[in-house]
């Protein structure tokens, strides 16, 4: 099996994949944001945390290309980045209330 055939972009990710991505990456963004906010502006912190979450997720997706039991998914990467960004913006949203 080639690497290309193990990388998928399905028409719709499963509900379980979406929930697990949210559960794993939302705290990543939240904790990262809380760690960076005192030293940087909120916008810069959100960008840094989101980029770090995206890079970490991309690294895992690339590793999955080499594991016969797993498959890399563009949807997984995208939902991981969005979940990280949601976690990173949560402290600012809470302050606005």
CSV table of C-alpha atoms in Angstrom, one decimal:
chain,number,residue,atom,x,y,z
A,1,UNK,CA,0.0,0.0,0.0
A,2,UNK,CA,1.4,3.4,-1.0
A,3,UNK,CA,1.5,6.4,1.3
A,4,UNK,CA,-0.9,8.2,-1.0
A,5,UNK,CA,-3.6,5.6,-0.6
A,6,UNK,CA,-3.4,5.8,3.2
A,7,UNK,CA,-4.0,9.6,3.3
A,8,UNK,CA,-7.7,10.2,3.1
A,9,UNK,CA,-10.1,13.0,2.7
A,10,UNK,CA,-13.5,11.5,3.2
A,11,UNK,CA,-16.7,13.4,2.5
A,12,UNK,CA,-17.7,13.4,6.2
A,13,UNK,CA,-15.8,12.6,9.3
A,14,UNK,CA,-17.5,10.4,11.9
A,15,UNK,CA,-19.1,11.9,15.0
A,16,UNK,CA,-16.6,10.0,17.2
A,17,UNK,CA,-13.6,11.5,15.4
A,18,UNK,CA,-15.0,15.0,15.8
A,19,UNK,CA,-15.7,14.5,19.5
A,20,UNK,CA,-12.3,13.0,20.2
A,21,UNK,CA,-10.5,15.8,18.3
A,22,UNK,CA,-12.4,18.4,20.3
A,23,UNK,CA,-11.7,16.6,23.6
A,24,UNK,CA,-8.0,16.3,22.8
A,25,UNK,CA,-7.2,19.7,21.3
A,26,UNK,CA,-9.5,22.1,23.1
A,27,UNK,CA,-7.5,21.8,26.3
A,28,UNK,CA,-4.3,22.1,24.3
A,29,UNK,CA,-5.4,25.5,23.1
A,30,UNK,CA,-6.8,26.6,26.5
A,31,UNK,CA,-3.6,25.6,28.5
A,32,UNK,CA,-1.4,27.1,25.8
A,33,UNK,CA,-3.3,30.4,25.9
A,34,UNK,CA,-3.2,30.6,29.7
A,35,UNK,CA,0.6,30.0,29.6
A,36,UNK,CA,1.3,32.7,27.0
A,37,UNK,CA,-1.2,35.4,27.8
A,38,UNK,CA,0.7,37.1,30.6
A,39,UNK,CA,3.8,37.7,28.4
A,40,UNK,CA,2.1,38.5,25.0
A,41,UNK,CA,-1.0,40.2,23.6
A,42,UNK,CA,-4.0,38.0,23.2
A,43,UNK,CA,-3.9,38.0,19.4
A,44,UNK,CA,-0.3,36.9,19.2
A,45,UNK,CA,-0.9,34.2,21.9
A,46,UNK,CA,-3.9,32.9,19.9
A,47,UNK,CA,-1.8,32.7,16.7
A,48,UNK,CA,1.2,31.0,18.4
A,49,UNK,CA,-1.0,28.4,20.2
A,50,UNK,CA,-3.0,27.7,17.1
A,51,UNK,CA,0.1,27.3,15.0
A,52,UNK,CA,1.7,25.0,17.6
A,53,UNK,CA,-1.5,22.8,17.7
A,54,UNK,CA,-1.6,22.7,13.9
A,55,UNK,CA,2.1,21.7,13.7
A,56,UNK,CA,1.7,19.0,16.4
A,57,UNK,CA,-1.4,17.6,14.6
A,58,UNK,CA,0.3,17.7,11.2
A,59,UNK,CA,3.3,15.8,12.7
A,60,UNK,CA,0.9,13.1,14.0
A,61,UNK,CA,-0.9,12.9,10.7
A,62,UNK,CA,2.4,12.4,8.9
A,63,UNK,CA,3.5,9.7,11.4
A,64,UNK,CA,0.2,8.0,10.7
A,65,UNK,CA,1.1,7.7,7.0
A,66,UNK,CA,3.8,5.1,8.1
A,67,UNK,CA,1.6,3.1,10.4
A,68,UNK,CA,-0.3,0.4,8.5
A,69,UNK,CA,-3.1,0.3,11.1
A,70,UNK,CA,-3.8,4.0,10.9
A,71,UNK,CA,-4.6,6.4,8.2
A,72,UNK,CA,-3.9,10.1,7.9
A,73,UNK,CA,-6.9,12.4,7.4
A,74,UNK,CA,-7.2,16.0,6.4
A,75,UNK,CA,-10.4,16.2,8.4
A,76,UNK,CA,-8.6,15.2,11.5
A,77,UNK,CA,-6.0,17.9,11.0
A,78,UNK,CA,-8.6,20.6,10.3
A,79,UNK,CA,-10.7,19.7,13.3
A,80,UNK,CA,-7.6,19.6,15.5
A,81,UNK,CA,-6.6,23.1,14.4
A,82,UNK,CA,-10.1,24.5,14.9
A,83,UNK,CA,-10.3,22.8,18.3
A,84,UNK,CA,-7.0,24.3,19.3
A,85,UNK,CA,-8.2,27.7,18.1
A,86,UNK,CA,-11.5,27.4,20.0
A,87,UNK,CA,-9.6,26.5,23.2
A,88,UNK,CA,-7.2,29.4,22.7
A,89,UNK,CA,-10.1,31.9,22.3
A,90,UNK,CA,-12.0,30.5,25.3
A,91,UNK,CA,-10.3,32.7,28.0
A,92,UNK,CA,-11.0,35.8,26.0
A,93,UNK,CA,-14.6,34.8,25.5
A,94,UNK,CA,-15.0,34.3,29.2
A,95,UNK,CA,-13.5,37.7,30.0
A,96,UNK,CA,-16.1,39.4,27.7
A,97,UNK,CA,-19.0,38.2,29.8
